[in-house]
Coordinates of C-alpha atoms in Angstrom, one line a residue:
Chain A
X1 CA -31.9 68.2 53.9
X2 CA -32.3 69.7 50.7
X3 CA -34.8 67.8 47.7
X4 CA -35.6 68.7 43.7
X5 CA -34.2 68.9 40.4
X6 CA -31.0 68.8 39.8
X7 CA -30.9 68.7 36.2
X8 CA -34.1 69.0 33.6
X9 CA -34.2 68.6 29.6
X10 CA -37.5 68.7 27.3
X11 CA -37.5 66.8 23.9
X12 CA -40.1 68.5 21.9
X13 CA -40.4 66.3 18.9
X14 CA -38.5 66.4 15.3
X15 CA -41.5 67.8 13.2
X16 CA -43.6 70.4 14.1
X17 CA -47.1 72.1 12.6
X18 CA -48.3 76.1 12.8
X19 CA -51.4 75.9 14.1
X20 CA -53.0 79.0 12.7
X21 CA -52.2 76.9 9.2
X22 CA -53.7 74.2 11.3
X23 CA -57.2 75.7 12.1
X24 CA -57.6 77.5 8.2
X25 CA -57.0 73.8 7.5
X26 CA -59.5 72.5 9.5
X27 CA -61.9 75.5 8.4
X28 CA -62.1 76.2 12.5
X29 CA -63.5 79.1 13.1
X30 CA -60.2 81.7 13.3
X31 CA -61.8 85.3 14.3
X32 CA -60.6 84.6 18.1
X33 CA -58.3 81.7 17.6
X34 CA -55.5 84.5 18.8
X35 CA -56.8 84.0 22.4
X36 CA -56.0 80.6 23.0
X37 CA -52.5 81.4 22.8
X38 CA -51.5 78.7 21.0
X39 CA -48.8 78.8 18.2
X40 CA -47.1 76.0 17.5
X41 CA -47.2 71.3 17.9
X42 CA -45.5 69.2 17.7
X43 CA -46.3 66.1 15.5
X44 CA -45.2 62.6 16.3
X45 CA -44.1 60.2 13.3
X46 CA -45.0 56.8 12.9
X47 CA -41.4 55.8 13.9
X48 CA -41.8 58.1 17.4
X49 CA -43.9 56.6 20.4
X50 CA -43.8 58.0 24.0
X51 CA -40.9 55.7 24.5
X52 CA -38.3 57.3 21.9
X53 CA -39.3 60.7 23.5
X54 CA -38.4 59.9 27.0
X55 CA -35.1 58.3 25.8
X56 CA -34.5 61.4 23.4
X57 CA -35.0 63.6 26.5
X58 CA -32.9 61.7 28.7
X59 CA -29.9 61.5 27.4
X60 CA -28.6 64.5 27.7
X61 CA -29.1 64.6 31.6
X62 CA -27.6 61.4 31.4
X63 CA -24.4 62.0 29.2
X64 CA -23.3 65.1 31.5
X65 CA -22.9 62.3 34.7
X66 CA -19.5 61.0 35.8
X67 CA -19.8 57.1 35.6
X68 CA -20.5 56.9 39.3
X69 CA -23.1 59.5 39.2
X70 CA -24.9 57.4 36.4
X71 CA -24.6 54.6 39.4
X72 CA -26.8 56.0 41.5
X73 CA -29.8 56.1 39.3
X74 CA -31.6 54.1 41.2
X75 CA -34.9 55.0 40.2
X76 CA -36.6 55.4 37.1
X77 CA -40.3 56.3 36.8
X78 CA -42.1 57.0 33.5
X79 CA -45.2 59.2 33.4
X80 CA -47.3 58.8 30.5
X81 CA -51.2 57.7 29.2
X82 CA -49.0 56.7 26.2
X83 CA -47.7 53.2 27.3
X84 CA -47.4 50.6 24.5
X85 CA -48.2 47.6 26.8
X86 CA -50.4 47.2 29.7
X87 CA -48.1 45.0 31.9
X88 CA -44.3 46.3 30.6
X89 CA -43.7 49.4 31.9
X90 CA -41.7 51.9 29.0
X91 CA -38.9 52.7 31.9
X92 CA -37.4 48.9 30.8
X93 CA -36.7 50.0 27.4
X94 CA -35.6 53.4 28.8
X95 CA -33.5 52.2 31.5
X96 CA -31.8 50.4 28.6
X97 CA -31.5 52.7 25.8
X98 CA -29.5 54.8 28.2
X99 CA -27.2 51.8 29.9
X100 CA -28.2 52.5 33.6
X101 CA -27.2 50.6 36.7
X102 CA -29.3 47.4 36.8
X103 CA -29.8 48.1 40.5
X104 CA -32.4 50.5 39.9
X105 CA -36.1 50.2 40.3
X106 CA -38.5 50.4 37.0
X107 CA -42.4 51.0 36.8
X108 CA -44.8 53.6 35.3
X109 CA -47.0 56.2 36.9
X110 CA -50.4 56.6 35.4
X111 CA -52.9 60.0 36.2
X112 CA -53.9 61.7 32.7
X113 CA -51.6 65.0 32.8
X114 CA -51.2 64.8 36.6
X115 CA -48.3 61.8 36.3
X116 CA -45.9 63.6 35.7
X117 CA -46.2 65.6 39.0
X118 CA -47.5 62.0 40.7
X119 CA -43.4 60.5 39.5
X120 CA -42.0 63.6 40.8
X121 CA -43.2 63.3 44.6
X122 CA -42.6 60.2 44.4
X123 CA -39.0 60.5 43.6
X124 CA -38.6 63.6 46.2
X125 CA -40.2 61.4 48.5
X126 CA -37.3 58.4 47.9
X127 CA -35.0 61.0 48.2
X128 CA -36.2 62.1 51.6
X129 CA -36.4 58.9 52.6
X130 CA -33.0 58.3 53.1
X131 CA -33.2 54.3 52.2
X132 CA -30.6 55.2 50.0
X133 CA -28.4 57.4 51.2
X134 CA -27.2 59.8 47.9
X135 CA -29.0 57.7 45.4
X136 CA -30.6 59.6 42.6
X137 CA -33.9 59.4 40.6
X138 CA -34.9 60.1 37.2
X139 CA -38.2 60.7 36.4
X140 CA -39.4 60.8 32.4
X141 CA -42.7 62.5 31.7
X142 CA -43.5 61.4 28.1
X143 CA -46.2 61.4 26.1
X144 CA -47.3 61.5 22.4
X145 CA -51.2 61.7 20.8
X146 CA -51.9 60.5 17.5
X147 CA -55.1 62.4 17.4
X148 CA -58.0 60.3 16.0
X149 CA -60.5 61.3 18.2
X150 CA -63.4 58.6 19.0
X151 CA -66.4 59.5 16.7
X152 CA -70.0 58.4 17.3
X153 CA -71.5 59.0 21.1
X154 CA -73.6 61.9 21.7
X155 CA -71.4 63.0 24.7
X156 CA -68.8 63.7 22.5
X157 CA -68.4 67.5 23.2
X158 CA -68.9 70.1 20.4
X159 CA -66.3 71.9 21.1
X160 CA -63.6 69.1 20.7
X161 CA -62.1 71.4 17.9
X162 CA -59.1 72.6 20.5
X163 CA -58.1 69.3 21.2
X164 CA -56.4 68.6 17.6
X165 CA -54.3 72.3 17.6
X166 CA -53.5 71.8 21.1
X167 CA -52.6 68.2 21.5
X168 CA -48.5 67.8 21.2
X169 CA -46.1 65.4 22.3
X170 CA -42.8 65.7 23.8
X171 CA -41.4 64.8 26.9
X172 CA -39.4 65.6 30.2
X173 CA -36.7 64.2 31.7
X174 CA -35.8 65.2 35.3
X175 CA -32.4 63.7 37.6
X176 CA -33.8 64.7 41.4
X177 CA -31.5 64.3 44.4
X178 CA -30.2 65.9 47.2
X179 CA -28.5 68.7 45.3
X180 CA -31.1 70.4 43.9
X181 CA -29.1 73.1 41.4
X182 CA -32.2 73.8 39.3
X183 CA -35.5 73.8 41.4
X184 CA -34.6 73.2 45.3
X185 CA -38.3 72.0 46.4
X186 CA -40.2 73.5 49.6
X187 CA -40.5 70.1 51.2
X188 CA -44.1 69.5 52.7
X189 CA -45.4 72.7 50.6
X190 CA -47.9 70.3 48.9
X191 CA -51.9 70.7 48.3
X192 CA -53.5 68.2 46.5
X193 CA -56.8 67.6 45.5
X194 CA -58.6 65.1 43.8
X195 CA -61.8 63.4 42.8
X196 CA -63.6 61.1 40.5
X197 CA -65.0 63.4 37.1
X198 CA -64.9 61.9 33.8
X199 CA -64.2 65.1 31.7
X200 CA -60.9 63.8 29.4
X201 CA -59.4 60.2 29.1
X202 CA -58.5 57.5 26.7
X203 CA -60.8 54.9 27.0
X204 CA -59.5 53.0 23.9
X205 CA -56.3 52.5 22.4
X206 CA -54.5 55.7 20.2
X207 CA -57.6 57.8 21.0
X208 CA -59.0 60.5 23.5
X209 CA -62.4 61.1 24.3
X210 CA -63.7 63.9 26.3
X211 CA -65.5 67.5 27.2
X212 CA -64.2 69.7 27.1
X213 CA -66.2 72.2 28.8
X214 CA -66.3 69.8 31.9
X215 CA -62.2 69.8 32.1
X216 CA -62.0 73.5 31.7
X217 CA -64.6 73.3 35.0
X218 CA -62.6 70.5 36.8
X219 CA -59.2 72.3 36.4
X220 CA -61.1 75.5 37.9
X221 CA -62.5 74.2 40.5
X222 CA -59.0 71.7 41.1
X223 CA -57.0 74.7 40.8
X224 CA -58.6 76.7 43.6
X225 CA -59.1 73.8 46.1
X226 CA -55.4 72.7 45.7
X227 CA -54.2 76.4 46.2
X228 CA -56.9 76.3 49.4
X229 CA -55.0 73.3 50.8
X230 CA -51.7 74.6 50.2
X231 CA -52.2 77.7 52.0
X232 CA -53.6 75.6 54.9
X233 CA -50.3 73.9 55.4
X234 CA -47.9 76.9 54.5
X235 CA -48.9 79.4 56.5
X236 CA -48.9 82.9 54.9
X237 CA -48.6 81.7 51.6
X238 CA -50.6 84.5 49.3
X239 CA -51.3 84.2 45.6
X240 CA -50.0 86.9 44.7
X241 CA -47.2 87.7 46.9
X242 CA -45.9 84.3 47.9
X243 CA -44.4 83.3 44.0
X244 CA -42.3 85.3 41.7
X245 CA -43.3 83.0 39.0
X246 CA -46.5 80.8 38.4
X247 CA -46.2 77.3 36.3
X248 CA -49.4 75.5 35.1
X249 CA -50.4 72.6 33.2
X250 CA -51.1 74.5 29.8
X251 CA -53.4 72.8 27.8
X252 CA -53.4 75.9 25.9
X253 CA -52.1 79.0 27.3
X254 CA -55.8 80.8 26.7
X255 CA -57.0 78.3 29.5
X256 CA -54.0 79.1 31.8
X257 CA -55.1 82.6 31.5
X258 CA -58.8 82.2 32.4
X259 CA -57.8 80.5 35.2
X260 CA -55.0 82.8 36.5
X261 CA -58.2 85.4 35.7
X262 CA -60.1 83.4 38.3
X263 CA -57.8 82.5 40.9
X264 CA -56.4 86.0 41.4
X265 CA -59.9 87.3 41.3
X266 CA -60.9 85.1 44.0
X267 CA -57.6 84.7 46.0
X268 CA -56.4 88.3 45.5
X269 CA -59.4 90.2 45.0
X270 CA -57.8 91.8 41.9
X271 CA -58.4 94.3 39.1
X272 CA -58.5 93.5 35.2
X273 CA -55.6 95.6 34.6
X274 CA -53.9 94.2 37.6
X275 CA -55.0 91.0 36.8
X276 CA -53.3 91.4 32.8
X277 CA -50.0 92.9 33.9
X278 CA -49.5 89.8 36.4
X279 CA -50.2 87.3 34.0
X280 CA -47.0 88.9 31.7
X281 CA -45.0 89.4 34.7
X282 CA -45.7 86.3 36.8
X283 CA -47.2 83.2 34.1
X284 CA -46.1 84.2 30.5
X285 CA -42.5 83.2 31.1
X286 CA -44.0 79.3 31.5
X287 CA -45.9 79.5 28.1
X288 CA -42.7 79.9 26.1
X289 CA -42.2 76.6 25.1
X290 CA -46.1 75.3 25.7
X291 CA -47.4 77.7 22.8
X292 CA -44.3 75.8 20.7
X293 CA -45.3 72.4 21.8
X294 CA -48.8 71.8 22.4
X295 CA -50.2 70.0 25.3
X296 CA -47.4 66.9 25.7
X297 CA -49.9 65.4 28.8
X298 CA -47.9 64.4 31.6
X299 CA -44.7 66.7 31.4
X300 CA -46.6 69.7 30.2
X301 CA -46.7 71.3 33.9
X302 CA -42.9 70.8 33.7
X303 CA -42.0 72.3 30.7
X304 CA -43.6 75.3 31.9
X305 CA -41.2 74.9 34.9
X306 CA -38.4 74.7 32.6
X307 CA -39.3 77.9 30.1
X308 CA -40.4 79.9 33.4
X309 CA -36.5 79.0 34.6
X310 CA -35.1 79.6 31.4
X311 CA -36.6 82.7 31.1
X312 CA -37.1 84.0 33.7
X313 CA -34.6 86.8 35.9
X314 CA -33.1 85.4 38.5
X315 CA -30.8 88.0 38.8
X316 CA -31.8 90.0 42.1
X317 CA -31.8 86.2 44.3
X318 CA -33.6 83.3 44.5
X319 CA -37.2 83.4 43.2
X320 CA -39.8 81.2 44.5
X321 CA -42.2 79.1 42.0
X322 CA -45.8 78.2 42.2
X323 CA -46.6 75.0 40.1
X324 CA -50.3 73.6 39.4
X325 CA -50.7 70.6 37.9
X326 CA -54.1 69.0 36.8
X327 CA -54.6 65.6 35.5
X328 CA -58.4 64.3 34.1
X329 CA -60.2 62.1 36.0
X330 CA -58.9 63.8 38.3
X331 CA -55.8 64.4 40.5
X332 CA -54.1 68.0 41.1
X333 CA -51.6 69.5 43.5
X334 CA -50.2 73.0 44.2
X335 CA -46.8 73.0 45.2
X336 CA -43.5 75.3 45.0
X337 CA -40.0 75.7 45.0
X338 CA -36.6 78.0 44.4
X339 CA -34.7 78.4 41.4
X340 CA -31.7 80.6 41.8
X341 CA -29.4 82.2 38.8
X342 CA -26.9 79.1 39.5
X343 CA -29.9 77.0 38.4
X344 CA -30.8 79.0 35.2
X345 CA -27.0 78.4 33.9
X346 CA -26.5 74.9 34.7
X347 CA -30.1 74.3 32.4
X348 CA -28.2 76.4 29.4
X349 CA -26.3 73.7 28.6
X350 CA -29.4 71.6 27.8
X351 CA -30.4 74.3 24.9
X352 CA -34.0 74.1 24.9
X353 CA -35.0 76.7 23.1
X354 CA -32.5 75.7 20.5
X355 CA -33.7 72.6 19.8
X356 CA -37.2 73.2 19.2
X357 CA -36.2 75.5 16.2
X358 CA -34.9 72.9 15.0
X359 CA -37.1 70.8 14.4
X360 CA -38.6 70.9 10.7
X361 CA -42.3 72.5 9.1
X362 CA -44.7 70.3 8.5
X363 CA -47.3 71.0 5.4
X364 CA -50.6 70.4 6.0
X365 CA -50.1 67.5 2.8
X366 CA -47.2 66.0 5.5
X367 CA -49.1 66.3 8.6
X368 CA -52.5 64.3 7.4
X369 CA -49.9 61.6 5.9
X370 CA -48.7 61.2 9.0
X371 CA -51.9 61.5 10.7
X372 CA -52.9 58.3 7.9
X373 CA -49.8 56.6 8.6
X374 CA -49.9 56.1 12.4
X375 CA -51.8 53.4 11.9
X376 CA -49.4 51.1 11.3
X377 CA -47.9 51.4 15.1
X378 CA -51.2 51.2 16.3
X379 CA -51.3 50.2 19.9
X380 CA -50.9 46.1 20.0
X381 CA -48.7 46.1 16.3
X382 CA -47.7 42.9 16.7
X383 CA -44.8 43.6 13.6
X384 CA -44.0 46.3 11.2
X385 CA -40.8 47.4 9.6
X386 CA -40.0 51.3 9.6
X387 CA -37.2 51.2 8.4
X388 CA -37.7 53.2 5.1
X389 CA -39.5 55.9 8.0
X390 CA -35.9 55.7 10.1
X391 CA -33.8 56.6 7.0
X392 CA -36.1 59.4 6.1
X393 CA -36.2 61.3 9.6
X394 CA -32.1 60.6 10.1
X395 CA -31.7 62.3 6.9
X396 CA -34.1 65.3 7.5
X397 CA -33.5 65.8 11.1
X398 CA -31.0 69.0 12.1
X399 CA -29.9 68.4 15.4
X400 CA -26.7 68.0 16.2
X401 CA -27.4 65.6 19.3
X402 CA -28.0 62.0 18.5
X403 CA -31.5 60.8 18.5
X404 CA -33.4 57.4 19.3
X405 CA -35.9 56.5 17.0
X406 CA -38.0 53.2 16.2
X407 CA -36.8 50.9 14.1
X408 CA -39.4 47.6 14.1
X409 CA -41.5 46.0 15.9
X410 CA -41.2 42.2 16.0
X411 CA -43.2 40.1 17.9
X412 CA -44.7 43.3 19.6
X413 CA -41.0 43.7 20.7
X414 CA -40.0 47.2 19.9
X415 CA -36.4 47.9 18.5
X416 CA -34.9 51.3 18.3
X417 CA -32.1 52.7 16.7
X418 CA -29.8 55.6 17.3
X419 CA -29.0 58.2 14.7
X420 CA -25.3 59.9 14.5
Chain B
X1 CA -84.7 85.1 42.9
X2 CA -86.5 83.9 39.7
X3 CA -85.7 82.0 36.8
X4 CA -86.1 85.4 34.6
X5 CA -83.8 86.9 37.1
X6 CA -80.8 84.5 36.4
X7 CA -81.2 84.4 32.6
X8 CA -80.7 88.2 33.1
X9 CA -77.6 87.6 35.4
X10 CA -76.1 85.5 33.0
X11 CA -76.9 87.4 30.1
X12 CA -75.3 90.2 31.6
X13 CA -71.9 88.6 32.6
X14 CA -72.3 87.3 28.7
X15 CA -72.1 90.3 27.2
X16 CA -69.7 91.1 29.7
X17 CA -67.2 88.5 28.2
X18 CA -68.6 89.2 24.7
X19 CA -69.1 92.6 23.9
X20 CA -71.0 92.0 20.9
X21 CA -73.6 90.9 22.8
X22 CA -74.3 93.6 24.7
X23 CA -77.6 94.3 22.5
X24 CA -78.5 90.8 22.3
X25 CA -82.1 90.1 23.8
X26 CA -81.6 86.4 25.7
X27 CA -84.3 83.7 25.9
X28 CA -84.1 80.4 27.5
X29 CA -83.2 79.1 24.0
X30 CA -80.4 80.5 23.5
X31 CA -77.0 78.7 23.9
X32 CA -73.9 80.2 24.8
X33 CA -71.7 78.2 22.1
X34 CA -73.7 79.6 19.4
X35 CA -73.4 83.2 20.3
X36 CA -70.1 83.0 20.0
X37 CA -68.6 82.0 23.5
X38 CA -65.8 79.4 23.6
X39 CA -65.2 77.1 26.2
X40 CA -63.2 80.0 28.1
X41 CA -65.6 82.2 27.9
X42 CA -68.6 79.4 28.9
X43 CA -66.2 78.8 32.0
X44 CA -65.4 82.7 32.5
X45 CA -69.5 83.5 32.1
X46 CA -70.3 80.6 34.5
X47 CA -67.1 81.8 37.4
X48 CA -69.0 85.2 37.2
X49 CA -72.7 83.9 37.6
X50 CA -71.7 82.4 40.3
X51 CA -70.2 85.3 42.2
X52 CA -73.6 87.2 41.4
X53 CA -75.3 84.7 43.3
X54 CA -72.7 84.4 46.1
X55 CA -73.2 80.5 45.1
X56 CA -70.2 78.4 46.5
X57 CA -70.5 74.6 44.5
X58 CA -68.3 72.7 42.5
X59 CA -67.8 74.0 38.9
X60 CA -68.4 70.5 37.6
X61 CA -72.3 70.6 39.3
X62 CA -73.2 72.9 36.6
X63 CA -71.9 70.7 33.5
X64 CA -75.1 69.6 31.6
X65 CA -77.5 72.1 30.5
X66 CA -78.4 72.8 27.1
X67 CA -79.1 76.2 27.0
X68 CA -79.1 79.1 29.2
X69 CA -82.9 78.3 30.4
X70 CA -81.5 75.0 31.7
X71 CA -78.7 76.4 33.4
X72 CA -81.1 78.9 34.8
X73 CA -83.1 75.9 36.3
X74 CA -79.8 74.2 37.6
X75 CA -78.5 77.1 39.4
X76 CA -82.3 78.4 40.6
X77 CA -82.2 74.5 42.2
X78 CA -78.7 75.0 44.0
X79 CA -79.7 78.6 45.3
X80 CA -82.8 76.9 47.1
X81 CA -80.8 73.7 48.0
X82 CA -78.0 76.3 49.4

């Protein structure tokens, strides 16, 4: 039987930040700042968590169902380090902001950046299951960082500079099934890898810590062993023959390309030049909307997937994908799939690309207000009223779609509102 | 293989990934993050040390020294453990 996406949608935020403007800001140091590859992030408001996201991606998969498609979600997985509560999982307030079928199951996945791949398996894995014959899943990737990094600690790397131009938020919404329109996954094509390292995390609420030098060596070193594994199970399967396209977590696209540098040094024994000329061909179609977004954690490895489907060419056949996904801590996996033209045309409907230009500039006066201002949803807000924050981002906003945003919290109970 | 020997090595793959280096005299006091290398490039310096040596370990073994004289120790202690 056949397994995978049958519909995908990215919500990348309502305010975004250039980060060039960014690092002059920060008086980084800009002389190679062009190699990281990183462009644009996205900036959550106060009256945006992890849970508005998800919804705000959603919906959009979920409005194009008939009423009896909608009836067969009947499971719904967040992914996210961004949870607002360590026993209620954000899929309730998901589930409910959308009006699914009660007869669904709810809980949340937790693997740094690697959850959004861990929901995803596990839904193809339901689906292959056959427990439910035709049932549906909907996985949400979400995550948001409100950037104040843990100070003090004399681990604390040096070089933590990338992490506030590259951290983003946004979120992905996936519908998987048995018709698998937009990514038709090779089913048992899986190498995963995974051990303890403590390189990146969150040990404390609305914070990261982390090296970042150590990540950039775990990610290497998952990267190559989950390929390894891969190609033990598919037989044949070559790194640079096997995929038309490559998909990667993207911290930052220059990291994708060092390691694309690496693997197909080692796997392919390649050139430089040939090395350059694969990267634009093969992995610079995923970066599209990561260099737009920033990092958004659990979902990043999928919105690759979905700019490397959106802009990709499909029009000679089917074209097979290679994914890699790493998570800190750390889990990984290698796995692949076929997206066909079909698949590229049902996504158009879902406009990505058009909706991150819409999202408004932030000035550098906006962006540390905001940065200020987060505190007042800090994780465990037991009540605060946003409602003068609500009015503000209905009135600015562009979009044409309707969008969920928070309203209170009372009695840690959080209550969101829709816009028009 | 000596300790001068890898400082040389990695020098060399430094300069490799930083051209501006390639005059640069190292010494076991020098660190890569002040010369100019990134975390990329640490990562991209270290990939290519490692192939110089034909050393197959972990990345993550060789997170922790200072400067390039402690990462010459480190990986002079994984050739001879190898």
């Amino acid at each position: 039987m056949q397994v995978g996406i049958e519909a995908m949608n990215v919500f990348g935020g309502t305010a975004f930040i250039d980060v060039s403007r960014l690092a002059e800001h920060r008086r980084l140091d800009t002389t190679r700042f062009e190699n990281l590859l990183m462009k644009e992030k996205t900036v959550a408001l106060p009256c945006e968590d992890a849970i508005s996201y998800g919804v705000n991606a959603a919906r959009p998969i979920v409005d194009a169902l008939s009423d009896a498609e909608r009836d067969r979600i009947e499971l719904l997985i967040t992914c996210s380090e961004s949870g607002v509560d360590f026993a209620k999982s954000m899929s309730t307030y998901i589930h409910h902001y959308l009006k699914l079928n009660r007869n669904c199951r709810l809980f949340e996945i937790k693997q740094a950046c690697y959850s959004g791949t861990a929901g995803f398996q596990m839904a193809v894995s339901f689906i292959l299951s056959q427990a439910s014959p035709g049932a549906k899943a909907l996985v949400v990737a979400t995550d948001i960082s409100r950037l104040i990094a843990v100070s003090g600690g004399e681990a604390l790397t040096e070089d933590w500079s990338f992490a506030e131009p590259s951290s983003g938020a946004g979120a992905v919404a996936m519908l998987v099934g048995e018709e698998p329109t937009v990514f038709q996954v090779d089913v048992g094509a899986n190498g995963y890898y995974g051990c303890e390292v403590f390189d990146t995390c969150r040990p404390v609420a609305d914070s990261e810590a982390g090296d970042a030098d150590l990540s950039l060596l775990s990610y290497l070193d998952c990267c190559e062993n989950a390929f390894l594994e891969y190609r033990r199970r598919v037989r044949d399967a070559h790194y640079r023959d096997s995929f038309h396209y490559l998909t990667f977590h993207t911290p930052f696209g220059g990291m994708v390309k060092g390691a694309h540098r690496t693997m197909m040094r080692k796997m392919a024994g390649a050139t430089a030049r040939e090395i350059e000329d694969d990267f634009q061909q093969r992995v610079t179609p995923g970066l599209s909307y990561c260099q737009r977004v920033g990092n958004i954690m659990g979902g990043t490895v999928f919105m690759s997937l979905a700019g490397t489907i959106d802009t990709g060419d499909y029009s000679n056949g089917p074209r097979r994908i290679g994914a890699f996904s790493y998570g800190s801590g750390c889990c990984s996996e290698f796995y692949s799939g076929v997206v066909t033209r079909e698949g590229q045309e049902s996504q158009r409907r879902f406009n990505i690309l058009g909706e991150l230009d819409r999202r408004w500039t932030m000035s550098m006066q906006e962006y540390d207000e905001v940065l200020r201002d987060s505190a007042v949803v800090r994780f465990g807000t037991r009540n605060v009223s946003l409602h003068e924050q609500w009015d503000q981002v209905a009135s600015k906003r562009t979009s044409q779609r309707p969008h969920l945003y928070l309203r209170q919290i009372r009695e840690f109970h959080r209550e969101y509102e829709w816009t028009e | 293989m000596n300790k001068q020997r890898i400082i040389e090595i990695i020098g060399m793959h430094a300069a490799e990934v930083l051209p501006d280096l390639a005059d640069h005299r190292f010494v076991e006091d020098d660190r890569l993050q002040e010369l100019g290398a990134n975390s990329v490039d640490r990562a991209e310096i270290l990939n290519m040390v490692l192939d110089s040596l034909s050393l197959a370990i972990p990345r993550v073994e060789l997170f922790g020294p200072r400067n390039i004289g402690e990462l010459a120790d480190l990986l002079l202690r994984k050739l001879q453990s190898a």
